[in-house]
Coordinates of C-alpha atoms in Angstrom, one line a residue:
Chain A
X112 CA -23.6 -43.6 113.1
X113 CA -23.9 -46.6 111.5
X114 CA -27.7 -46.8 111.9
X115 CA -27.7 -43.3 110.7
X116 CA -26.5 -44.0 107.6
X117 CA -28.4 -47.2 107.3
X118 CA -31.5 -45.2 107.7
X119 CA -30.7 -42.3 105.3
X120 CA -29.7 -45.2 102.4
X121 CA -33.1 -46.9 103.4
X122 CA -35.2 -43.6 102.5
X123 CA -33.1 -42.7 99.5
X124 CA -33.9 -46.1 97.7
X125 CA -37.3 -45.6 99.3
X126 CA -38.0 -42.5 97.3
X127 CA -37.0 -44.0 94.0
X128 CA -39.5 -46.9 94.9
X129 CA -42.0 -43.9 96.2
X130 CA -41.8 -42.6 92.8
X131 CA -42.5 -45.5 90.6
X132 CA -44.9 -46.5 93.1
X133 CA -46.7 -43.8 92.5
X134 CA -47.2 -44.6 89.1
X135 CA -48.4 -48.0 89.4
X136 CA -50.8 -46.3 91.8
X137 CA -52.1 -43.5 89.9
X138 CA -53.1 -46.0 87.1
X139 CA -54.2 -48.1 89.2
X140 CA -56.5 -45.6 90.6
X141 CA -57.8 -44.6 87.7
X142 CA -57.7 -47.3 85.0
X143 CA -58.4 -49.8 87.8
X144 CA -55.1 -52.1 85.9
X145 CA -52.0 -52.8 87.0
X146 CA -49.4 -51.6 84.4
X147 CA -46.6 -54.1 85.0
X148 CA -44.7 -52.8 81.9
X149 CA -44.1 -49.5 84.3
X150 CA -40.9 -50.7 85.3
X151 CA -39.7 -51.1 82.2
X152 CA -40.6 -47.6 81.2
X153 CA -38.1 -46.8 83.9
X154 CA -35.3 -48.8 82.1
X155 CA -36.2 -47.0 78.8
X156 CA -35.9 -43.7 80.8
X157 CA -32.7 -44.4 82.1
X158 CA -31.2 -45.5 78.1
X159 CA -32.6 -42.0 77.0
X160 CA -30.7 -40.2 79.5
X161 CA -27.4 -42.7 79.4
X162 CA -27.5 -41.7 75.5
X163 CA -28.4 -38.3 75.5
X164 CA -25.8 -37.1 78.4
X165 CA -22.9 -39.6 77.2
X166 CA -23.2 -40.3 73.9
X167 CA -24.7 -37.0 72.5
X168 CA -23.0 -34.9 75.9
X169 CA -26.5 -32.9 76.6
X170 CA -25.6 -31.5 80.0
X171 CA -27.7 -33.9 82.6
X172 CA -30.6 -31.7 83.6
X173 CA -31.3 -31.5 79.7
X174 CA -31.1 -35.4 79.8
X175 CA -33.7 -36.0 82.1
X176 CA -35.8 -33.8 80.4
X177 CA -35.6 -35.1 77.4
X178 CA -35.7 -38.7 79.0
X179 CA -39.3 -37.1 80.8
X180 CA -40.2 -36.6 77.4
X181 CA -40.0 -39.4 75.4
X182 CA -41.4 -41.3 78.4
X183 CA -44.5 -39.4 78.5
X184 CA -45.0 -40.1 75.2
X185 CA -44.4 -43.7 75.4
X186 CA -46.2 -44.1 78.5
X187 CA -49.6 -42.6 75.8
X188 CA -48.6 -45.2 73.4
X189 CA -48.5 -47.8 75.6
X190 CA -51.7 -46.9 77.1
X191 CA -53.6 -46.5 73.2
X192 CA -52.5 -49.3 71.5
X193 CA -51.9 -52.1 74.3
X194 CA -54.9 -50.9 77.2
X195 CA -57.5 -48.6 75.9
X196 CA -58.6 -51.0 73.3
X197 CA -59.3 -53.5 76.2
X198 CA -61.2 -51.1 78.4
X199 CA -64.2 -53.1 78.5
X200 CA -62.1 -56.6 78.5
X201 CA -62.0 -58.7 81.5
X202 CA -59.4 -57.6 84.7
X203 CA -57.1 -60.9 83.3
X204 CA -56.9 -60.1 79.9
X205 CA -55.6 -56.6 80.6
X206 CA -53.2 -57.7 83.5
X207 CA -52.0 -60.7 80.4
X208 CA -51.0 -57.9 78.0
X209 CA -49.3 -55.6 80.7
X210 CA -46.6 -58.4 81.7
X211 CA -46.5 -58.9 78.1
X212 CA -46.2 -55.4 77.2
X213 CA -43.1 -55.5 80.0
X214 CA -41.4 -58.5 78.1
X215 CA -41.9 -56.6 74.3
X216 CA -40.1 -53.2 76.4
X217 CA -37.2 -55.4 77.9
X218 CA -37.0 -57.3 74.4
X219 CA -36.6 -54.4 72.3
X220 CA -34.2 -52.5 74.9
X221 CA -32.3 -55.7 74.2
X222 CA -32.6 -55.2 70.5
X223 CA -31.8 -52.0 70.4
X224 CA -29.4 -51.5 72.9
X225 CA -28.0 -54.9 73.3
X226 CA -27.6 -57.0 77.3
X227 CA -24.1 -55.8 77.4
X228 CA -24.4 -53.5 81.0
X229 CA -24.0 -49.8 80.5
X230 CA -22.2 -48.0 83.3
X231 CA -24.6 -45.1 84.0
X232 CA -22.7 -42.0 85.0
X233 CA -24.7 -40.0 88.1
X234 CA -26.7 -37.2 86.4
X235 CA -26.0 -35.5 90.2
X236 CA -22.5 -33.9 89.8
X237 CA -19.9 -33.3 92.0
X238 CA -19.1 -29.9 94.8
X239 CA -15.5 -29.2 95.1
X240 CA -14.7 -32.4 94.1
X241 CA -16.7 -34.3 96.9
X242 CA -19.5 -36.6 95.7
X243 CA -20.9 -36.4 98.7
X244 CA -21.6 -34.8 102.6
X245 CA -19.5 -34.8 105.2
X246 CA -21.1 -35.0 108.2
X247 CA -19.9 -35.4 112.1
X248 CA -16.5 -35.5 111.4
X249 CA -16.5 -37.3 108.5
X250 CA -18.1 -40.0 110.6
X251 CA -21.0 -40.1 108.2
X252 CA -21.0 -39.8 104.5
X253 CA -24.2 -39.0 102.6
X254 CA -23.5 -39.1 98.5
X255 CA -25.3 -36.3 96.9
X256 CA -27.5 -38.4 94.7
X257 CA -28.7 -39.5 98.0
X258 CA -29.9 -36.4 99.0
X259 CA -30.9 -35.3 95.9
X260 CA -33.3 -38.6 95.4
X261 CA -34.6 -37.2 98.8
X262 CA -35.3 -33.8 97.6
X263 CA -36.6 -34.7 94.4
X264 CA -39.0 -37.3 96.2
X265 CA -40.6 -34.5 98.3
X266 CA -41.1 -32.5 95.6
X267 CA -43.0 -34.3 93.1
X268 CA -45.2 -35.4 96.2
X269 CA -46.0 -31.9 97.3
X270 CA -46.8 -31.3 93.6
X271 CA -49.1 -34.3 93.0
X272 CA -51.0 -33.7 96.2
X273 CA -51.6 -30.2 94.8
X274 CA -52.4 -30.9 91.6
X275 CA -55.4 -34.1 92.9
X276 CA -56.9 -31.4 95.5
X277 CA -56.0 -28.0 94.2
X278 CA -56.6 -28.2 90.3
X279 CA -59.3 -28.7 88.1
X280 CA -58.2 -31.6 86.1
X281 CA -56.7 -32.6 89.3
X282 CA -60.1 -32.9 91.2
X283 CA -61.7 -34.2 87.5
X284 CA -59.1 -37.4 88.0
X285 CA -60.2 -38.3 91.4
X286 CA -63.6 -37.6 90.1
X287 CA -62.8 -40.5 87.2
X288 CA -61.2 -42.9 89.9
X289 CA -64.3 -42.7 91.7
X290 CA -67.3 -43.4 88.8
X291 CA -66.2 -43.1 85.3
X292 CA -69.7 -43.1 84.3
X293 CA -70.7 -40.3 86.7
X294 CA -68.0 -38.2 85.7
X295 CA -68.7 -38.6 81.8
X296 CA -72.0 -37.0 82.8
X297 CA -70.2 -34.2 84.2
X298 CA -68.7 -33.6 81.2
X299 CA -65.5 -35.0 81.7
X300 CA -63.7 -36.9 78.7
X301 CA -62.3 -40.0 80.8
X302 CA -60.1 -41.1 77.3
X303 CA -58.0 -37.8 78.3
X304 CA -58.0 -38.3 82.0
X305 CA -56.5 -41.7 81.4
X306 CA -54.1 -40.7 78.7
X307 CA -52.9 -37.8 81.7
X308 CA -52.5 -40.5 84.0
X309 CA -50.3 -42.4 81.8
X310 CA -48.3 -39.8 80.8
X311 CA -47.8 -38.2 84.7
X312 CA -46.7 -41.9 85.7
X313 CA -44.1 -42.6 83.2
X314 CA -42.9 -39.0 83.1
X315 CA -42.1 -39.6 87.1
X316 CA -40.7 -43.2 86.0
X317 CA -38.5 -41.4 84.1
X318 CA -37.5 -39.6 86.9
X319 CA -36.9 -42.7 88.8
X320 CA -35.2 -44.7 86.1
X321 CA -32.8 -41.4 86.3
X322 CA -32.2 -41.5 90.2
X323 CA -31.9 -45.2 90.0
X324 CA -29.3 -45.6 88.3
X325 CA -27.3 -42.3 89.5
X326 CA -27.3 -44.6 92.5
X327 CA -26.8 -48.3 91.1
X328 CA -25.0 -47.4 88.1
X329 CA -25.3 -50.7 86.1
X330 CA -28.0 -50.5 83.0
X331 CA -29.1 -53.3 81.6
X332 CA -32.3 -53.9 79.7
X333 CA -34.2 -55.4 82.7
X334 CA -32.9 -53.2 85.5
X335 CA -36.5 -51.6 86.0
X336 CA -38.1 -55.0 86.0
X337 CA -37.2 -55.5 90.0
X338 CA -37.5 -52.0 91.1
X339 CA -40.8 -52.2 89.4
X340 CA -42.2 -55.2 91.2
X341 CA -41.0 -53.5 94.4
X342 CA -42.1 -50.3 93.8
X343 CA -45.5 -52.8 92.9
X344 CA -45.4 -53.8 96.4
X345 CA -44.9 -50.6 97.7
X346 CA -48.1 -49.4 96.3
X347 CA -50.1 -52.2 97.8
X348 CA -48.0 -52.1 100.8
X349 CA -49.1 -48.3 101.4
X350 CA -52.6 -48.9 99.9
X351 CA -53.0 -48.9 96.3
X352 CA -55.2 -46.3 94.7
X353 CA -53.4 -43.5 97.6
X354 CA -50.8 -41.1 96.6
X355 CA -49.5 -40.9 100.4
X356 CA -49.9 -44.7 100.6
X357 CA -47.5 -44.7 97.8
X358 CA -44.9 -42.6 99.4
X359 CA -45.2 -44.4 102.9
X360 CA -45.2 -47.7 101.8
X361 CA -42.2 -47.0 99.2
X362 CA -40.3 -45.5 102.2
X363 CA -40.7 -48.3 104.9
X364 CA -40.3 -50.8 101.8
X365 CA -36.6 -49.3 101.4
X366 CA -35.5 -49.0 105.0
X367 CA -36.3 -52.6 105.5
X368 CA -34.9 -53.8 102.6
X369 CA -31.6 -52.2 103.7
X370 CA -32.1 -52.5 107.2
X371 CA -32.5 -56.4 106.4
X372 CA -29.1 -56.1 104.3
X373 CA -27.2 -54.3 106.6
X374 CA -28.6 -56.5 110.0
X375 CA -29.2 -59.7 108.7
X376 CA -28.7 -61.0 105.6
X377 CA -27.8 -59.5 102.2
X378 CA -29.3 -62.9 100.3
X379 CA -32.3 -62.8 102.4
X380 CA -33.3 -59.2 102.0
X381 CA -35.8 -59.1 98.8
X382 CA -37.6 -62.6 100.6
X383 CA -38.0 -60.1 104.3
X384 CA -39.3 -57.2 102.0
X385 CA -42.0 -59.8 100.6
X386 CA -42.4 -61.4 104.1
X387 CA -43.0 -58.0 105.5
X388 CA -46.1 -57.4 102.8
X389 CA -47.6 -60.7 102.9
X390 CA -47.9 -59.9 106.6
X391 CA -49.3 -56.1 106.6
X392 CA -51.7 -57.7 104.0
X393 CA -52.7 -60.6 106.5
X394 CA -53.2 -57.9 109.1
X395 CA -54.9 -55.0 107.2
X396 CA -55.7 -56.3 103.3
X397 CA -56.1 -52.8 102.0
X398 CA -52.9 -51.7 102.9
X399 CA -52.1 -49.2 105.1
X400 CA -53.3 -46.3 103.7
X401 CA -55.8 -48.3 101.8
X402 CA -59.7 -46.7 101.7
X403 CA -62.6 -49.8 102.5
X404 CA -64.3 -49.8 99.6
X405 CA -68.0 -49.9 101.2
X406 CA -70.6 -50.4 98.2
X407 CA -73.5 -47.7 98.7
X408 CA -77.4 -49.7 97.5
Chain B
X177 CA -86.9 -30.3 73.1
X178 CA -86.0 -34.4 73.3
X179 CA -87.1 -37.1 71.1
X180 CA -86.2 -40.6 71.0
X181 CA -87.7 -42.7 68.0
X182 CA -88.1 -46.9 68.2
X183 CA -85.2 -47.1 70.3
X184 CA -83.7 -50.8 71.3
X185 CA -81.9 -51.5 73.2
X186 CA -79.9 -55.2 74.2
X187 CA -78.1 -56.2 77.4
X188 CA -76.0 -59.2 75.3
X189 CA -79.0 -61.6 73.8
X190 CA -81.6 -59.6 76.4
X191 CA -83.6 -57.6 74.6
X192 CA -84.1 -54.3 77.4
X193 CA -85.7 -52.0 75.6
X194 CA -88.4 -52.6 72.6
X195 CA -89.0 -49.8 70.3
X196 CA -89.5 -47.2 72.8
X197 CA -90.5 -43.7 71.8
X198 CA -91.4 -40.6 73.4
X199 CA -90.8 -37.4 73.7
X200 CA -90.3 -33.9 76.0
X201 CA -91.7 -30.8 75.3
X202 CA -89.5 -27.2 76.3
X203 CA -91.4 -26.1 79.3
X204 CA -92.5 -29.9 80.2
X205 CA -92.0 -32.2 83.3
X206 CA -92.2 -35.8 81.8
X207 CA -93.1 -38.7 84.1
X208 CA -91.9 -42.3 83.3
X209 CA -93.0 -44.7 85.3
X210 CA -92.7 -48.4 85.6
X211 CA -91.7 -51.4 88.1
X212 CA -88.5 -52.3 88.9
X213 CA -86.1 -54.0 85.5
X214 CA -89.0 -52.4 83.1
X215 CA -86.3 -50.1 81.6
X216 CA -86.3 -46.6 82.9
X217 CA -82.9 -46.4 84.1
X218 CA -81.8 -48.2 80.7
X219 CA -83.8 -45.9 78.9
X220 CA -82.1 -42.8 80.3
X221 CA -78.6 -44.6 79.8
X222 CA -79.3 -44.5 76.5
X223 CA -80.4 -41.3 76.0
X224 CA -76.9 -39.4 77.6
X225 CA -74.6 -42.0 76.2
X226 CA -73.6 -44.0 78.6
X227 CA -75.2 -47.2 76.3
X228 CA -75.4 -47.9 73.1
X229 CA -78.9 -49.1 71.5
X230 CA -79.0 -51.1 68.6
X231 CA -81.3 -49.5 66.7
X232 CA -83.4 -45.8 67.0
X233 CA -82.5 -42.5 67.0
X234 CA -82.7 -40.2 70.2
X235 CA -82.5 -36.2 69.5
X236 CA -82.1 -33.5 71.5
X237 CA -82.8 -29.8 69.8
X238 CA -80.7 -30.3 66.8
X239 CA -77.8 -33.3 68.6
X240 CA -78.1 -36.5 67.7
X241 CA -77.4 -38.1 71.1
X242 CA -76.5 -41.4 69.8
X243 CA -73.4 -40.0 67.8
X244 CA -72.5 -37.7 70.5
X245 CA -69.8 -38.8 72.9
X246 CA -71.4 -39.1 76.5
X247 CA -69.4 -36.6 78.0
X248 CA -69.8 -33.7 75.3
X249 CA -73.8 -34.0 75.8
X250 CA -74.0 -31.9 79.1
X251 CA -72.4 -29.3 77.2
X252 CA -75.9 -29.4 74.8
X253 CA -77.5 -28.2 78.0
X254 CA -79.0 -31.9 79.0
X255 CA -78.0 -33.0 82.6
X256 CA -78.3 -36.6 83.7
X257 CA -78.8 -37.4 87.7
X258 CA -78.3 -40.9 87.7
X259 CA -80.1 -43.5 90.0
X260 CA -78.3 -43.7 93.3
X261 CA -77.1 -40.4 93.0
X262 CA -73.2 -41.6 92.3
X263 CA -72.2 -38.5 94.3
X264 CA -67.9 -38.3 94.2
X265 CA -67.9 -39.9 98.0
X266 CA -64.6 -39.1 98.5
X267 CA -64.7 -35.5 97.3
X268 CA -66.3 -32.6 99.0
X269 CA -69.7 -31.3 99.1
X270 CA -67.8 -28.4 97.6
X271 CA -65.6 -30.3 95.4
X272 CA -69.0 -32.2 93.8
X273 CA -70.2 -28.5 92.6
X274 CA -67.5 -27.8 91.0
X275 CA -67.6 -31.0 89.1
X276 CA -70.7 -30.2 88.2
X277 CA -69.5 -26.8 86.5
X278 CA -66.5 -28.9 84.7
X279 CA -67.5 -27.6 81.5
X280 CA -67.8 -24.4 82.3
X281 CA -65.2 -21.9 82.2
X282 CA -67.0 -18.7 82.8
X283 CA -66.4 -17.9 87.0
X284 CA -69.0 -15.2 87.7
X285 CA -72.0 -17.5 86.4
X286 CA -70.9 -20.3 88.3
X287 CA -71.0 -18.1 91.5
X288 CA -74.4 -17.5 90.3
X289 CA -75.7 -20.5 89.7
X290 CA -74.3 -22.2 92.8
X291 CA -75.6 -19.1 94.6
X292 CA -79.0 -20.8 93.2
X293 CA -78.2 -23.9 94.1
X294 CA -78.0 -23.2 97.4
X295 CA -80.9 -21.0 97.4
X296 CA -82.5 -24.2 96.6
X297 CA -80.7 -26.5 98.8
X298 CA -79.5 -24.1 102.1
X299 CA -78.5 -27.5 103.5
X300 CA -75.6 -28.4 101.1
X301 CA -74.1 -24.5 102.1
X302 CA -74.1 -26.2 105.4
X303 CA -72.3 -28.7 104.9
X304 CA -69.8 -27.8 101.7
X305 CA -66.6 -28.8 103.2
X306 CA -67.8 -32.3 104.0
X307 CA -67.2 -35.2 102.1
X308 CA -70.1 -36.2 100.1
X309 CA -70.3 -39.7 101.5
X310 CA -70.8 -38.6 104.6
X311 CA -74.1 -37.1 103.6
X312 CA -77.5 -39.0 104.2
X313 CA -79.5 -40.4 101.6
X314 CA -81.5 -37.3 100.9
X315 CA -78.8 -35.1 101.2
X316 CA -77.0 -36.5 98.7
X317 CA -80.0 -36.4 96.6
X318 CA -79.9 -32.7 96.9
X319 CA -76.0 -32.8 95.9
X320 CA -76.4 -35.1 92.8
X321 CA -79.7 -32.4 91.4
X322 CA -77.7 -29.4 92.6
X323 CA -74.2 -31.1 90.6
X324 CA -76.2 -31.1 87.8
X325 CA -77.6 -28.0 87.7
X326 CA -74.2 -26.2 88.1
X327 CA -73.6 -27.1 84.2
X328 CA -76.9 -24.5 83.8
X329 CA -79.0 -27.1 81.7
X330 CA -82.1 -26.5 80.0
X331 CA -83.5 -30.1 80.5
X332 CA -82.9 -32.7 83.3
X333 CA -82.5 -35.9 83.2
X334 CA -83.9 -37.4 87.0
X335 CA -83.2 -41.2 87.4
X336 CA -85.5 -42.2 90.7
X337 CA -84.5 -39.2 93.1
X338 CA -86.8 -40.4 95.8
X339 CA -85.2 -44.1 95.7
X340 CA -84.9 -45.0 99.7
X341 CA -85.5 -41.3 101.0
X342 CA -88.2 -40.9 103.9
X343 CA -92.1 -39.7 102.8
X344 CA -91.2 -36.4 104.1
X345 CA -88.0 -36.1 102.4
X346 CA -89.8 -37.4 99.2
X347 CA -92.1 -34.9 99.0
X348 CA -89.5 -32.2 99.5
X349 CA -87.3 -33.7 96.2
X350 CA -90.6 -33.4 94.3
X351 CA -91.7 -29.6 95.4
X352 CA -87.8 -28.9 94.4
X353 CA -88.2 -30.6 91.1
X354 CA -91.2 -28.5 90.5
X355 CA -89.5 -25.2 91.3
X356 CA -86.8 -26.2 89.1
X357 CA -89.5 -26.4 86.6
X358 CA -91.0 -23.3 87.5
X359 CA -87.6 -22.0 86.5
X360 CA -87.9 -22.8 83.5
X361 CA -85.9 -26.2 83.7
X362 CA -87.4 -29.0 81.2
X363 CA -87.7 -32.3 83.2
X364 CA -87.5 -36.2 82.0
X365 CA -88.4 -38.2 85.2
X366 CA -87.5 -41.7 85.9
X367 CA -89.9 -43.1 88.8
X368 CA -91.2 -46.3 90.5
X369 CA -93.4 -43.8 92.9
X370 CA -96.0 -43.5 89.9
X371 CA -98.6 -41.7 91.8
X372 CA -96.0 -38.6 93.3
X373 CA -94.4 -38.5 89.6
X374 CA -97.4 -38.8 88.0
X375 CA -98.8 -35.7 90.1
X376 CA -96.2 -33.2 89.2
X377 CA -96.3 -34.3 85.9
X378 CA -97.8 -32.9 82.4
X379 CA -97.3 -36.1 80.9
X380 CA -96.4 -39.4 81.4
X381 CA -95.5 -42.8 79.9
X382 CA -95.8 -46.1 81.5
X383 CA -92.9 -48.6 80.9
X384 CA -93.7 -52.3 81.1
X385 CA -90.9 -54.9 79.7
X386 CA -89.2 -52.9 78.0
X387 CA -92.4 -51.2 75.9
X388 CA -94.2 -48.1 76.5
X389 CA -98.2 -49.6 77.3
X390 CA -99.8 -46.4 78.0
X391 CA -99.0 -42.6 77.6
X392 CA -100.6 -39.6 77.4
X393 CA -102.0 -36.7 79.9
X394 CA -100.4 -37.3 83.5
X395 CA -103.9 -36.3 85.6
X396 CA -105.2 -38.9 83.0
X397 CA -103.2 -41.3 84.1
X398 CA -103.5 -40.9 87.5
X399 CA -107.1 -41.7 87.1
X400 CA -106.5 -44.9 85.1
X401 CA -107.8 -48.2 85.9
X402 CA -104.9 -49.7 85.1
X403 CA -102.3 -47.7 86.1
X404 CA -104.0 -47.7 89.5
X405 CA -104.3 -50.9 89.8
X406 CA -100.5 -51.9 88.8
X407 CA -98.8 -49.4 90.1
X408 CA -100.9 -47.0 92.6
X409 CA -102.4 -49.5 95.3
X410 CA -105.9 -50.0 94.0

């Protein structure tokens, strides 16, 4: 039962990395960056919603909503002031001004909201009274937010696979991952298709930052800056530039982190999560969902 | 139809293109031939955006091309195929098409024109639900013409379509661009095979270094000592 539990706790906190992940991956995919200031968005999303269901006592769905929103738009900013004006910069210069872009979020969360922790109240409410599922007599517990972070998980993957294969502008991204230039000739404004990317990751980081800290309920200003770099590993774990990489690799990354807390060592944990990349890298380098990138003459 | 006037263009301090200008008649099919690094390709990038030139002006009916952003000029009705046919690999055959038709919104005449397009190329029907990478070299010729044409332009823009395809298969991507032409489609085309360019050509234009040596009537050409001796074998 035990193991149960372990196991349901490892996919839960592997769906919030899933989600970020898939951020980090969708950018990545398109913008060919990594945007290490999208774990920071995640803290910002979680301050919106923390503010706008406790301070201003919007009823939670209307807080992450909100929280989606001003994301989304910050997420554009970000991307039109700090990246777009580097598009043709070297790889460095870009990655430089993303970890600085995550330092100026954490900064001015700091600023604005001070380091003194906030105690995040879960945005998944209570039935009857119970925060959670009782299952096998009681022998298993599963908190709602657990379930929920599950749920919620699926869902935005079913949609996002739609959306890439199904839909126009959907089809038009993978078209700009592919060959920017080929797809301009097609008529296709890759300005917009970046700004769409942007905006879809950091609306899901919302999301995340939401479901995060519904289950660790302590907000400070750098609580997305770990989840980040794990839901960063995730994506290359999985095979960055993939959306089902992103889920599978954010999913085994959380069972083994709690896995590794629960059977070995609670200290230990975050080094076996790293150990457990630097080996799937030595072993398959593109991750495991990752495409070979075969150059065509 | 197009016209581009002393265009340059530079590659950092490398000066790619001197003072090139030409120009494409409605109705036309306009050979440009040259060796390899004389400037076609660049010339063509220039021409739908995807460079900027220094200096030079490049038109296209009324557009100025060189203020236009590159991906609102297929909507003027000028398609590019680019060199190596940068099919979307990972996307179907299918998938490709309807790229092609990004810009247009109108469903029935896209069920006509990739009707057409398969008229013209049966094989990609075949093979629609495959992923363009899969293709072989003159099959994704056929896909990167037929993506273009989806957008229902009146000129094309042909970047080296029978780059690494087999003589049979080259002579097939030429009696298709001439059909296209029959059709009414305008045609700009980019080759280092001088002599099959130059032979469904009206006119043509031979690119040296970056300059334009030698233009003018395309049987002409073909018969030129020059051009036979550079760039026909003799």
């Amino acid at each position: 039962m035990e193991f149960l539990f372990n196991l349901i706790s490892g996919i839960s906190l592997g769906s919030i990395y899933a989600i970020i992940a898939l951020g980090y991956t969708m950018v990545y995919g398109i913008a060919k960056m990594l945007n290490f200031a999208h774990g920071d968005v995640i803290m910002v999303g979680a301050y919106i919603c923390f503010f706008a269901t406790m301070r201003f006592g919007m009823p939670p769905l209307a807080g992450v909503l909100l929280s989606m929103v001003v994301c989304t738009m910050l997420g554009i900013i970000i991307e039109r002031l700090a990246y777009k004006p580097l598009r043709q910069a070297p790889a460095l210069a870009v990655l430089i001004t993303a970890i600085g872009m995550s330092y100026f979020l954490q900064n001015s969360a700091q600023l604005l909201w001070t380091s003194s922790p906030k105690v995040f109240q879960s945005v998944v409410g209570t039935i009857n009274g119970q925060t959670g599922l009782k299952l096998f007599d009681g022998a298993l517990s599963v908190s709602y937010v657990t379930i929920v972070t599950i749920i919620v998980c699926v869902i935005i993957m079913l949609a996002l696979v739609t959306f890439v294969n199904k839909t126009k502008t959907g089809k038009a991204m993978r078209a700009v991952s592919e060959d920017k230039g080929a797809a301009q000739l097609m008529g296709i404004n890759v300005n917009t298709t970046i700004s769409l990317t942007f905006a879809i990751g950091s609306a899901l980081a919302a999301v995340a930052g939401v479901l995060l800290c519904s289950a660790y309920p302590t907000l400070v200003p750098t609580t997305g800056a770990m989840p980040g770099i794990k839901a960063f590993t995730a994506a290359v774990f999985g095979g960055i530039g993939s959306i089902p990489g992103a889920l599978i690799g954010g999913i085994l990354l959380g069972i083994i982190e709690i896995f590794a807390k629960a059977y070995i060592t609670t200290q230990l944990s975050d080094a076996i999560v790293f150990a457990v990349l630097i080996v799937v890298l030595l072993v398959k380098p593109t991750g495991l969902l990752g495409k070979k990138v075969s150059e065509k003459v | 139809m197009l016209r581009v006037d002393n265009l340059n263009v530079y590659y950092g301090m490398i000066h790619a293109i001197k003072d090139i200008s030409l120009e494409v008649n409605k109705g036309e099919i306009v050979s440009l031939v040259g060796a390899n690094g004389a400037g076609k390709t660049t010339t063509l990038h220039a021409i739908s955006g995807l460079l900027k030139p220094r200096s030079g002006s490049a038109t296209y009916l009324q557009h100025n091309l060189l203020t236009t952003p590159a991906h609102k000029i297929v909507e003027c009705g000028l398609s590019h195929v680019p060199e190596g046919r940068r099919v979307f690999s990972q996307m179907t055959v299918m998938e490709n098409l309807e790229m092609g038709a990004y810009i247009s919104k109108d469903k029935a005449r896209n069920q006509k024109i990739l009707a057409n397009v398969f008229e013209h190329f049966p094989r990609l029907e075949e093979r629609k639900r495959q992923l363009a990478g899969t293709l072989s070299g003159g099959e994704q010729q056929m896909l990167a013409i037929g993506r273009a044409m989806m957008a229902n332009p009146d000129m094309l823009l042909l970047d080296e379509p029978s780059m690494g395809l087999s003589p049979l298969l080259v002579k097939e991507i030429f009696k298709i661009i001439k059909e296209l032409n029959d059709d009414g489609i305008t045609i700009l085309l980019v080759e280092q095979n001088a002599k099959q360019a130059l032979s469904i050509a009206h006119r043509g234009y031979v690119l040296e270094t970056g300059k334009i040596v030698l233009s003018g009537n395309a049987a002409e050409l073909l018969e030129n000592d020059a051009v036979k001796k550079a760039y026909l074998g003799g």
